[in-house]
Coordinates of C-alpha atoms and ligand atoms in Angstrom, one line a residue:
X1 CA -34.2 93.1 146.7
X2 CA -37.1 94.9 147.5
X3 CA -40.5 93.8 145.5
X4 CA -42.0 96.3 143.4
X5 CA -45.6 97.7 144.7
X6 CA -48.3 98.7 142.8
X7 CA -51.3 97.7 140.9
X8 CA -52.1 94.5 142.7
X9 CA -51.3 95.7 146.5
X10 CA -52.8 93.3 148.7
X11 CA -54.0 91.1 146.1
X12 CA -53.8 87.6 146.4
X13 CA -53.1 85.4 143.5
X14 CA -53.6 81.7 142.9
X15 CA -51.1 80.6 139.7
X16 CA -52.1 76.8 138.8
X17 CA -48.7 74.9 137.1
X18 CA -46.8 77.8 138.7
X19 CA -43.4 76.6 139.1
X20 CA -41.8 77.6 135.9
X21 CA -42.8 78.7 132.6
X22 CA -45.5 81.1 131.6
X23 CA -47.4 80.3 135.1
X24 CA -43.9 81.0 136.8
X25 CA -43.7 84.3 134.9
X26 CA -47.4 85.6 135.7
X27 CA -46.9 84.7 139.1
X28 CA -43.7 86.8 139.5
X29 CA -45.1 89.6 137.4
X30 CA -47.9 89.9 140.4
X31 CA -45.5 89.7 142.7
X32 CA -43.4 92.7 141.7
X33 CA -46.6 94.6 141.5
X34 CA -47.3 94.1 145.0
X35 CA -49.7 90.6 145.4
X36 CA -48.9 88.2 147.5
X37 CA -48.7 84.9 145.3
X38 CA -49.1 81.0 145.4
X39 CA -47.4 78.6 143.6
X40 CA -48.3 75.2 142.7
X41 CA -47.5 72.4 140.2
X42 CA -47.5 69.1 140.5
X43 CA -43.7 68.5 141.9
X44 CA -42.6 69.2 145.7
X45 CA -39.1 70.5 145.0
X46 CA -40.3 72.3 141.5
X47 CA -42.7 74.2 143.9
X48 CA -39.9 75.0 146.4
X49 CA -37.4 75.9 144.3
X50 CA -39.5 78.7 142.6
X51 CA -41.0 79.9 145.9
X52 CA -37.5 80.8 147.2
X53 CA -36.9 81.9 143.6
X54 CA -39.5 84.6 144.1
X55 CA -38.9 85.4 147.7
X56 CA -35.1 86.1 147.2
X57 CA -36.5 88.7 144.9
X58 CA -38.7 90.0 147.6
X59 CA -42.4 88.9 146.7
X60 CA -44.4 87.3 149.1
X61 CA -45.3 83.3 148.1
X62 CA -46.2 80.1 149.6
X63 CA -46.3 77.0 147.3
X64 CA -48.6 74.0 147.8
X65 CA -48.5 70.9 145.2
X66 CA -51.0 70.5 143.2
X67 CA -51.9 68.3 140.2
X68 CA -55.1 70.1 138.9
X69 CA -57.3 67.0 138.3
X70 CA -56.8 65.7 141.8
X71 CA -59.9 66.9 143.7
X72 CA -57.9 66.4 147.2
X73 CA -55.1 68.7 146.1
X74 CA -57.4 71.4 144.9
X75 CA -58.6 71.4 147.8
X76 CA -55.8 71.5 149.6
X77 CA -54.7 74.5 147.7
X78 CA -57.5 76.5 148.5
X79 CA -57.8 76.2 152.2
X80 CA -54.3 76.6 152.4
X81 CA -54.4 80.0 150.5
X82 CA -57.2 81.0 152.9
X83 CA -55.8 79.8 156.3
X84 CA -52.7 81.9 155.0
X85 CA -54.2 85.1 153.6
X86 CA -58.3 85.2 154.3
X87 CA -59.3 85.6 151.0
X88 CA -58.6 85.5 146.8
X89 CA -58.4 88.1 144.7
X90 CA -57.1 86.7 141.2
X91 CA -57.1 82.6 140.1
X92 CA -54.7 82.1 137.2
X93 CA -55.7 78.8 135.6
X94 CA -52.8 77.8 133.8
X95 CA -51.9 74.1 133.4
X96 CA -52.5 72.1 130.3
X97 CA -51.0 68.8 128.5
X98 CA -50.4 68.0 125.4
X99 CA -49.5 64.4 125.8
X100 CA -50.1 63.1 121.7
X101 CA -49.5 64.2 118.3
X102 CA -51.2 62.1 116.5
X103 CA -54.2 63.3 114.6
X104 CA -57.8 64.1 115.6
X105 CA -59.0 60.6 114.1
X106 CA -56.3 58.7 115.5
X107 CA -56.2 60.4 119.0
X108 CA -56.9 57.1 121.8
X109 CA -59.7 57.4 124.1
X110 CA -57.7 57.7 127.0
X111 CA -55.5 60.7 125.5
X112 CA -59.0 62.4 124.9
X113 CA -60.0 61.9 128.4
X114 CA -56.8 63.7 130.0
X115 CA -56.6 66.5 127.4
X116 CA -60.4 67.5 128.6
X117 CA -59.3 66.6 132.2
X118 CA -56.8 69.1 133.0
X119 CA -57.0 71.3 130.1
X120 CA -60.8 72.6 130.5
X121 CA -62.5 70.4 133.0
X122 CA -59.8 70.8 135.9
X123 CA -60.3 74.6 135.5
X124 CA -64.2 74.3 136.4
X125 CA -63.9 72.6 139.5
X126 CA -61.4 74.3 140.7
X127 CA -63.3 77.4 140.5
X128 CA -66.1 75.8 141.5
X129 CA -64.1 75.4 144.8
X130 CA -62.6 79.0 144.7
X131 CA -65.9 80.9 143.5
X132 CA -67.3 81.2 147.3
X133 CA -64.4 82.8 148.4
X134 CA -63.5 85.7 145.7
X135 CA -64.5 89.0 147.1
X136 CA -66.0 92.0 144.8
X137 CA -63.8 93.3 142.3
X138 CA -61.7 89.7 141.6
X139 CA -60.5 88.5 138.4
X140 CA -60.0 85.3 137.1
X141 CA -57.2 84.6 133.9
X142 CA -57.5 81.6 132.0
X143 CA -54.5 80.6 129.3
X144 CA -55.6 79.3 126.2
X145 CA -53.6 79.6 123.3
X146 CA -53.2 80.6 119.8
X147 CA -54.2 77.1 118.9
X148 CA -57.6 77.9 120.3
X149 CA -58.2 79.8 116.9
X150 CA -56.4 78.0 114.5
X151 CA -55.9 74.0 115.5
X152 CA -53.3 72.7 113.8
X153 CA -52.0 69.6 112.6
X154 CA -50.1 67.9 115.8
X155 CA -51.5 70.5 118.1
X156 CA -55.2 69.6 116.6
X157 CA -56.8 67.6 119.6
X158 CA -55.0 70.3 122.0
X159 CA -56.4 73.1 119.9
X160 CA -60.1 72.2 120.2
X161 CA -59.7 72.0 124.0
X162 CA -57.8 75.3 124.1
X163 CA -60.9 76.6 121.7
X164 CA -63.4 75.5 124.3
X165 CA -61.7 77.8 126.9
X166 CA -62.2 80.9 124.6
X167 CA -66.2 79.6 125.2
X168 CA -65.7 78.8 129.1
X169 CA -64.1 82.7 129.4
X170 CA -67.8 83.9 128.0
X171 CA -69.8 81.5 129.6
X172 CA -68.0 82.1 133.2
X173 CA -67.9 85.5 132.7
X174 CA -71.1 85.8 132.6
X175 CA -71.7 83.7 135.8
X176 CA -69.3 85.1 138.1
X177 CA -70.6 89.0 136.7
X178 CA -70.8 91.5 138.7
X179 CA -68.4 90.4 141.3
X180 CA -65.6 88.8 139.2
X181 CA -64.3 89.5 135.8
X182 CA -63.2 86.7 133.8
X183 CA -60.9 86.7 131.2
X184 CA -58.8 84.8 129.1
X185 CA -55.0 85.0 127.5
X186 CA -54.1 83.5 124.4
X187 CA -49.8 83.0 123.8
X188 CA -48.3 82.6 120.9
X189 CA -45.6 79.8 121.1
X190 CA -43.4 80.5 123.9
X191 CA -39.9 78.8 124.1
X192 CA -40.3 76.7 127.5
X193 CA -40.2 73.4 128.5
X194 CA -43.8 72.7 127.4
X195 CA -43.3 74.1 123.5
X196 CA -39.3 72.1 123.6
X197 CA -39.9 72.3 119.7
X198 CA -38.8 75.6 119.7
X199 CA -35.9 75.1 121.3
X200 CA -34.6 72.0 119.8
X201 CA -35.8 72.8 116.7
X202 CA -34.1 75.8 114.5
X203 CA -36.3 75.4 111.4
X204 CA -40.0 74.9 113.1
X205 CA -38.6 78.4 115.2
X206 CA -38.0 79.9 112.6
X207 CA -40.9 79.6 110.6
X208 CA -43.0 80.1 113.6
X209 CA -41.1 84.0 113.9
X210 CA -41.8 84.0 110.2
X211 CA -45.5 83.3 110.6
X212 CA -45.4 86.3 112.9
X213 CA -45.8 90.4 112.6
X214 CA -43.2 91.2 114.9
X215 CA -40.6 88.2 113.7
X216 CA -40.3 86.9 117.2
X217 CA -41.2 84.1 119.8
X218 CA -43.6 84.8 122.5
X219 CA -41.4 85.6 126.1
X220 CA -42.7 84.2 129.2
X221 CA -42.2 87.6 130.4
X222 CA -44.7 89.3 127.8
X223 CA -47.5 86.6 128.9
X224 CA -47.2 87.9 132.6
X225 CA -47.6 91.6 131.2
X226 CA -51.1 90.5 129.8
X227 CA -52.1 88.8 132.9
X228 CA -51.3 91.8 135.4
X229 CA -52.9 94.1 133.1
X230 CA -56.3 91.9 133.6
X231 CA -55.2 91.2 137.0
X232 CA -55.1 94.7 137.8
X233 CA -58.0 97.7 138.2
X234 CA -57.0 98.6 135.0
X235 CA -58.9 96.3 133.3
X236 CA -61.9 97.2 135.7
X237 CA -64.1 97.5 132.5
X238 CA -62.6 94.3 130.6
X239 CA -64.8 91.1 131.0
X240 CA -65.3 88.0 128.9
X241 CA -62.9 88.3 126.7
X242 CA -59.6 87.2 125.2
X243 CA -56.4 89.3 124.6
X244 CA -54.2 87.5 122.0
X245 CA -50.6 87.9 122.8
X246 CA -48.7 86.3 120.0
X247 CA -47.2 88.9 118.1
X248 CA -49.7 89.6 115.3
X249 CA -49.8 85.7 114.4
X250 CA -53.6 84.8 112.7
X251 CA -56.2 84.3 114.7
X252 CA -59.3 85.9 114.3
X253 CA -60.4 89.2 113.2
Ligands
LIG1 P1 -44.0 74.7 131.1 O1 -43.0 75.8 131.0 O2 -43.7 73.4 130.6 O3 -44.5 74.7 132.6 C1 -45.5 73.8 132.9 C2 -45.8 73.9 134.4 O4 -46.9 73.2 134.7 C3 -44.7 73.4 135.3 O5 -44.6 74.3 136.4 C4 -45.2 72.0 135.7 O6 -44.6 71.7 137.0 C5 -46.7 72.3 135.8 N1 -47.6 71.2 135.6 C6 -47.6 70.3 134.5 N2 -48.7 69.5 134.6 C7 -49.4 69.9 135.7 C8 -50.6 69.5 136.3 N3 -51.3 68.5 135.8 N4 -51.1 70.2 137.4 C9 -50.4 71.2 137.9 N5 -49.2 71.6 137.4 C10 -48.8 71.0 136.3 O7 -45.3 75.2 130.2 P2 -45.8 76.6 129.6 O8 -45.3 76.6 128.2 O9 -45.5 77.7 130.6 O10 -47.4 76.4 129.5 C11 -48.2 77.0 130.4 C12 -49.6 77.2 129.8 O11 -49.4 78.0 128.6 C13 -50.3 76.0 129.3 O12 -51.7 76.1 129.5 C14 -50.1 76.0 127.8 O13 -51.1 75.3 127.1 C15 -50.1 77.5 127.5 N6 -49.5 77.9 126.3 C16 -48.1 77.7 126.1 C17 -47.5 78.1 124.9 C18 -46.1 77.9 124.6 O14 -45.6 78.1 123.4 N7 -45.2 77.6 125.6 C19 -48.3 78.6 123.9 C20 -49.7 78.8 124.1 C21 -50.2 78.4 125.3 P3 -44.6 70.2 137.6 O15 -43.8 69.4 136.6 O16 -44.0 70.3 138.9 O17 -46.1 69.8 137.7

Protein backbone atom coordinates (compact mmCIF):
# COMPACT_ATOMS: atom_id res chain seq x y z
CA UNK A 1 0.00 0.00 0.00
CA UNK A 2 1.03 3.19 -0.95
CA UNK A 3 1.79 5.85 2.02
CA UNK A 4 -0.27 8.74 2.18
CA UNK A 5 1.69 12.25 1.26
CA UNK A 6 1.15 15.42 2.62
CA UNK A 7 1.70 17.82 5.38
CA UNK A 8 4.95 16.41 6.65
CA UNK A 9 6.77 15.62 3.06
CA UNK A 10 10.22 15.21 3.68
CA UNK A 11 10.00 15.61 7.27
CA UNK A 12 11.97 13.57 9.49
CA UNK A 13 10.61 12.39 12.75
CA UNK A 14 12.17 11.00 15.86
CA UNK A 15 9.27 8.98 18.04
CA UNK A 16 10.98 8.05 21.58
CA UNK A 17 9.03 4.59 23.06
CA UNK A 18 7.85 4.16 19.50
CA UNK A 19 7.14 0.61 19.10
CA UNK A 20 3.55 0.39 20.03
CA UNK A 21 1.06 2.47 21.76
CA UNK A 22 0.43 6.15 21.49
CA UNK A 23 4.32 6.63 20.29
CA UNK A 24 3.53 3.75 17.72
CA UNK A 25 0.37 5.66 16.60
CA UNK A 26 2.07 9.24 16.22
CA UNK A 27 4.75 7.71 14.37
CA UNK A 28 2.53 6.02 11.81
CA UNK A 29 0.28 9.07 11.64
CA UNK A 30 3.60 10.97 10.22
CA UNK A 31 4.19 8.43 8.18
CA UNK A 32 1.00 8.42 6.11
CA UNK A 33 1.39 12.13 5.86
CA UNK A 34 4.55 11.76 4.12
CA UNK A 35 7.78 11.90 6.95
CA UNK A 36 10.04 9.60 6.94
CA UNK A 37 9.99 8.15 10.66
CA UNK A 38 12.17 6.39 13.44
CA UNK A 39 11.34 4.12 15.81
CA UNK A 40 12.80 3.30 18.99
CA UNK A 41 11.94 1.68 22.42
CA UNK A 42 13.80 -0.09 24.50
CA UNK A 43 13.37 -3.87 22.93
CA UNK A 44 15.25 -5.17 19.65
CA UNK A 45 12.37 -7.31 18.22
CA UNK A 46 9.54 -4.67 19.58
CA UNK A 47 11.46 -2.19 17.38
CA UNK A 48 11.55 -4.54 14.42
CA UNK A 49 8.39 -5.70 14.46
CA UNK A 50 6.72 -2.23 14.23
CA UNK A 51 9.27 -1.02 11.64
CA UNK A 52 8.06 -3.69 9.18
CA UNK A 53 4.63 -2.90 10.64
CA UNK A 54 4.93 0.51 9.16
CA UNK A 55 6.85 -0.23 5.98
CA UNK A 56 4.32 -2.97 4.80
CA UNK A 57 1.98 -0.01 4.91
CA UNK A 58 4.37 1.99 2.87
CA UNK A 59 6.03 4.64 5.17
CA UNK A 60 9.53 5.06 5.28
CA UNK A 61 11.20 3.91 8.94
CA UNK A 62 14.32 2.68 10.43
CA UNK A 63 14.27 1.65 14.16
CA UNK A 64 17.24 1.88 16.58
CA UNK A 65 16.81 0.74 20.47
CA UNK A 66 16.80 3.01 22.74
CA UNK A 67 16.08 3.18 26.51
CA UNK A 68 15.78 7.02 27.00
CA UNK A 69 18.04 7.40 30.15
CA UNK A 70 20.90 5.61 28.61
CA UNK A 71 23.15 8.44 27.40
CA UNK A 72 24.98 5.85 24.84
CA UNK A 73 21.72 4.92 23.19
CA UNK A 74 20.64 8.51 22.74
CA UNK A 75 23.31 8.91 21.17
CA UNK A 76 23.19 6.30 19.08
CA UNK A 77 19.83 7.32 17.99
CA UNK A 78 20.71 10.55 16.82
CA UNK A 79 23.74 9.89 14.69
CA UNK A 80 22.03 7.13 13.32
CA UNK A 81 18.95 9.31 12.23
CA UNK A 82 21.47 11.74 10.71
CA UNK A 83 23.90 9.29 8.91
CA UNK A 84 20.42 8.07 7.45
CA UNK A 85 18.55 11.22 6.57
CA UNK A 86 20.95 14.52 7.20
CA UNK A 87 18.84 16.18 9.35
CA UNK A 88 15.53 16.42 12.01
CA UNK A 89 12.60 17.96 11.51
CA UNK A 90 10.18 16.89 14.42
CA UNK A 91 11.44 14.96 18.01
CA UNK A 92 8.43 13.25 19.69
CA UNK A 93 9.36 12.71 23.25
CA UNK A 94 7.16 10.10 24.37
CA UNK A 95 8.35 7.56 26.95
CA UNK A 96 7.39 7.63 30.59
CA UNK A 97 6.98 4.95 33.62
CA UNK A 98 4.85 4.72 36.09
CA UNK A 99 6.53 1.97 38.10
CA UNK A 100 4.49 2.61 41.85
CA UNK A 101 1.17 3.31 43.15
CA UNK A 102 1.77 4.02 46.29
CA UNK A 103 1.21 7.49 47.56
CA UNK A 104 3.21 10.73 47.36
CA UNK A 105 4.50 10.25 51.16
CA UNK A 106 5.08 6.70 50.76
CA UNK A 107 6.81 6.82 47.21
CA UNK A 108 10.83 5.19 47.90
CA UNK A 109 13.59 7.25 46.90
CA UNK A 110 14.60 5.19 44.22
CA UNK A 111 11.00 5.19 42.51
CA UNK A 112 11.43 9.05 42.72
CA UNK A 113 14.64 8.97 40.99
CA UNK A 114 13.31 6.89 37.79
CA UNK A 115 9.99 8.66 37.46
CA UNK A 116 12.22 12.08 37.09
CA UNK A 117 14.73 10.05 35.01
CA UNK A 118 12.88 9.06 32.06
CA UNK A 119 9.74 10.99 32.53
CA UNK A 120 11.15 14.75 32.38
CA UNK A 121 14.97 14.56 32.74
CA UNK A 122 15.55 11.92 29.73
CA UNK A 123 13.63 14.41 27.56
CA UNK A 124 16.21 17.28 28.25
CA UNK A 125 19.25 15.61 27.25
CA UNK A 126 17.97 14.12 24.61
CA UNK A 127 17.19 17.35 23.10
CA UNK A 128 20.14 18.68 24.39
CA UNK A 129 21.70 16.13 21.88
CA UNK A 130 19.21 16.77 19.01
CA UNK A 131 18.96 20.79 19.40
CA UNK A 132 22.24 21.32 17.09
CA UNK A 133 20.80 19.54 14.45
CA UNK A 134 16.98 20.78 13.98
CA UNK A 135 16.80 23.04 11.03
CA UNK A 136 14.33 26.29 10.84
CA UNK A 137 10.85 25.69 11.02
CA UNK A 138 11.19 22.09 13.38
CA UNK A 139 8.92 21.18 16.01
CA UNK A 140 9.30 19.31 18.98
CA UNK A 141 6.02 17.25 20.80
CA UNK A 142 6.19 16.33 24.17
CA UNK A 143 3.33 13.85 25.92
CA UNK A 144 2.32 14.71 29.15
CA UNK A 145 -0.93 13.74 30.34
CA UNK A 146 -4.11 14.61 31.79
CA UNK A 147 -2.50 13.83 35.13
CA UNK A 148 -0.34 16.81 34.57
CA UNK A 149 -3.46 18.93 35.64
CA UNK A 150 -5.19 16.97 38.04
CA UNK A 151 -2.66 14.26 39.97
CA UNK A 152 -4.48 11.82 41.28
CA UNK A 153 -4.41 9.35 43.89
CA UNK A 154 -2.21 6.26 42.43
CA UNK A 155 -1.13 8.28 39.50
CA UNK A 156 -0.03 11.23 42.13
CA UNK A 157 3.90 10.96 42.01
CA UNK A 158 3.48 10.38 38.03
CA UNK A 159 1.18 13.37 37.81
CA UNK A 160 3.64 15.90 39.32
CA UNK A 161 6.27 14.75 36.79
CA UNK A 162 3.82 14.88 33.97
CA UNK A 163 2.90 18.58 35.44
CA UNK A 164 6.55 19.63 35.16
CA UNK A 165 6.43 18.86 31.45
CA UNK A 166 3.43 21.31 30.94
CA UNK A 167 6.46 23.90 32.50
CA UNK A 168 9.52 22.31 30.38
CA UNK A 169 6.95 22.92 27.00
CA UNK A 170 7.10 26.86 28.16
CA UNK A 171 10.40 26.99 29.28
CA UNK A 172 11.89 25.13 25.97
CA UNK A 173 9.77 26.88 23.87
CA UNK A 174 11.10 29.75 24.69
CA UNK A 175 14.73 28.56 24.23
CA UNK A 176 14.54 26.81 21.07
CA UNK A 177 12.23 30.13 19.57
CA UNK A 178 12.58 31.25 16.59
CA UNK A 179 13.80 28.16 14.90
CA UNK A 180 11.71 25.48 16.69
CA UNK A 181 8.30 25.35 18.08
CA UNK A 182 7.75 23.42 21.06
CA UNK A 183 4.75 21.94 22.14
CA UNK A 184 3.14 19.60 24.32
CA UNK A 185 0.08 16.90 24.19
CA UNK A 186 -1.82 15.97 27.01
CA UNK A 187 -4.04 12.25 26.53
CA UNK A 188 -6.71 11.40 28.34
CA UNK A 189 -6.44 7.65 29.37
CA UNK A 190 -5.80 5.65 26.46
CA UNK A 191 -6.46 1.76 26.51
CA UNK A 192 -2.76 0.33 25.82
CA UNK A 193 -0.41 -1.66 27.47
CA UNK A 194 0.80 1.23 29.71
CA UNK A 195 -2.95 2.28 31.08
CA UNK A 196 -3.76 -2.14 31.36
CA UNK A 197 -6.39 -0.76 33.95
CA UNK A 198 -8.60 0.02 31.37
CA UNK A 199 -8.58 -2.94 29.87
CA UNK A 200 -8.79 -5.37 32.67
CA UNK A 201 -10.80 -3.37 34.44
CA UNK A 202 -14.72 -2.73 33.38
CA UNK A 203 -15.70 -0.51 36.27
CA UNK A 204 -12.47 1.96 36.59
CA UNK A 205 -13.33 2.23 32.31
CA UNK A 206 -16.31 2.99 32.84
CA UNK A 207 -16.13 5.57 35.18
CA UNK A 208 -13.22 7.05 33.47
CA UNK A 209 -15.88 7.46 30.00
CA UNK A 210 -18.25 8.72 32.57
CA UNK A 211 -15.86 11.42 33.90
CA UNK A 212 -15.70 12.43 30.21
CA UNK A 213 -17.82 14.92 27.71
CA UNK A 214 -17.76 12.69 24.95
CA UNK A 215 -18.36 9.25 27.11
CA UNK A 216 -15.34 7.59 25.54
CA UNK A 217 -11.58 6.38 26.05
CA UNK A 218 -8.81 8.27 24.42
CA UNK A 219 -7.74 6.12 20.85
CA UNK A 220 -4.10 5.89 20.18
CA UNK A 221 -5.26 7.01 16.84
CA UNK A 222 -6.70 10.48 18.08
CA UNK A 223 -3.31 11.15 20.06
CA UNK A 224 -1.41 10.92 16.57
CA UNK A 225 -4.06 13.43 15.06
CA UNK A 226 -2.87 16.06 17.72
CA UNK A 227 0.78 15.41 17.12
CA UNK A 228 0.66 15.76 13.14
CA UNK A 229 -1.45 18.75 13.50
CA UNK A 230 1.71 20.37 15.71
CA UNK A 231 3.97 18.44 13.57
CA UNK A 232 2.76 19.97 10.59
CA UNK A 233 2.96 23.89 9.06
CA UNK A 234 -0.32 24.11 10.23
CA UNK A 235 0.54 24.89 13.50
CA UNK A 236 3.26 27.31 12.09
CA UNK A 237 1.88 30.00 14.62
CA UNK A 238 1.34 27.43 17.75
CA UNK A 239 4.27 27.53 20.29
CA UNK A 240 4.52 26.75 23.94
CA UNK A 241 1.65 25.30 24.52
CA UNK A 242 -0.49 22.38 25.42
CA UNK A 243 -3.50 20.87 23.48
CA UNK A 244 -5.51 18.62 25.84
CA UNK A 245 -6.81 15.64 24.00
CA UNK A 246 -8.99 13.78 26.40
CA UNK A 247 -12.38 14.22 25.43
CA UNK A 248 -13.54 17.24 27.55
CA UNK A 249 -12.22 15.48 30.95
CA UNK A 250 -11.17 18.49 33.72
CA UNK A 251 -8.24 20.04 33.50
CA UNK A 252 -7.88 23.47 33.46
CA UNK A 253 -9.78 26.32 32.22
P1 LIG B 1 2.54 1.74 25.88
O1 LIG B 1 1.46 1.42 24.93
O2 LIG B 1 2.73 0.86 27.06
O3 LIG B 1 3.89 1.84 25.05
C1 LIG B 1 5.05 2.09 25.72
C2 LIG B 1 6.20 2.14 24.71
O4 LIG B 1 7.31 2.65 25.38
C3 LIG B 1 6.60 0.80 24.17
O5 LIG B 1 6.93 0.98 22.80
C4 LIG B 1 7.85 0.44 25.00
O6 LIG B 1 8.64 -0.45 24.22
C5 LIG B 1 8.45 1.81 25.17
N1 LIG B 1 9.27 2.07 26.36
C6 LIG B 1 8.98 1.82 27.65
N2 LIG B 1 9.95 2.28 28.45
C7 LIG B 1 10.88 2.87 27.65
C8 LIG B 1 12.11 3.52 27.88
N3 LIG B 1 12.62 3.66 29.10
N4 LIG B 1 12.79 4.01 26.81
C9 LIG B 1 12.31 3.86 25.57
N5 LIG B 1 11.16 3.25 25.28
C10 LIG B 1 10.44 2.75 26.31
O7 LIG B 1 2.37 3.22 26.50
P2 LIG B 1 1.43 4.43 26.04
O8 LIG B 1 0.15 4.33 26.79
O9 LIG B 1 1.42 4.56 24.58
O10 LIG B 1 2.21 5.66 26.69
C11 LIG B 1 3.00 6.54 25.92
C12 LIG B 1 3.02 7.91 26.56
O11 LIG B 1 1.70 8.41 26.70
C13 LIG B 1 3.65 7.97 27.96
O12 LIG B 1 4.40 9.17 28.08
C14 LIG B 1 2.46 8.06 28.88
O13 LIG B 1 2.75 8.71 30.10
C15 LIG B 1 1.51 8.90 28.01
N6 LIG B 1 0.11 8.81 28.40
C16 LIG B 1 -0.58 7.63 28.27
C17 LIG B 1 -1.91 7.58 28.65
C18 LIG B 1 -2.73 6.33 28.52
O14 LIG B 1 -3.86 6.31 29.06
N7 LIG B 1 -2.27 5.31 27.83
C19 LIG B 1 -2.54 8.74 29.14
C20 LIG B 1 -1.80 9.90 29.27
C21 LIG B 1 -0.47 9.94 28.87
P3 LIG B 1 9.82 -1.38 24.87
O15 LIG B 1 9.16 -2.26 25.88
O16 LIG B 1 10.41 -2.10 23.71
O17 LIG B 1 10.76 -0.39 25.50
Amino acid sequence: MEARKGRLDGKVAIVTASSQGIGFAIAERFGREGASVVISSRKQNNVDEAVENLRSKGIDAIGIVCHVSNPQHRKNLVDTTIKKYGHIDIVVSNAAVNPSVDSILETKESVLDKLWDINVKATVLLLQDIAPYLRKGSSVIIISSIAGYNPQSSLAMYGVTKTALLGLTKALAAEMAPNTRVNCVAPGFVPTHFADFLTTNEAIKKDLEEKTLLKRLGTTHDMGAAAAFLASDDASYITGETIVVAGGTLSRL
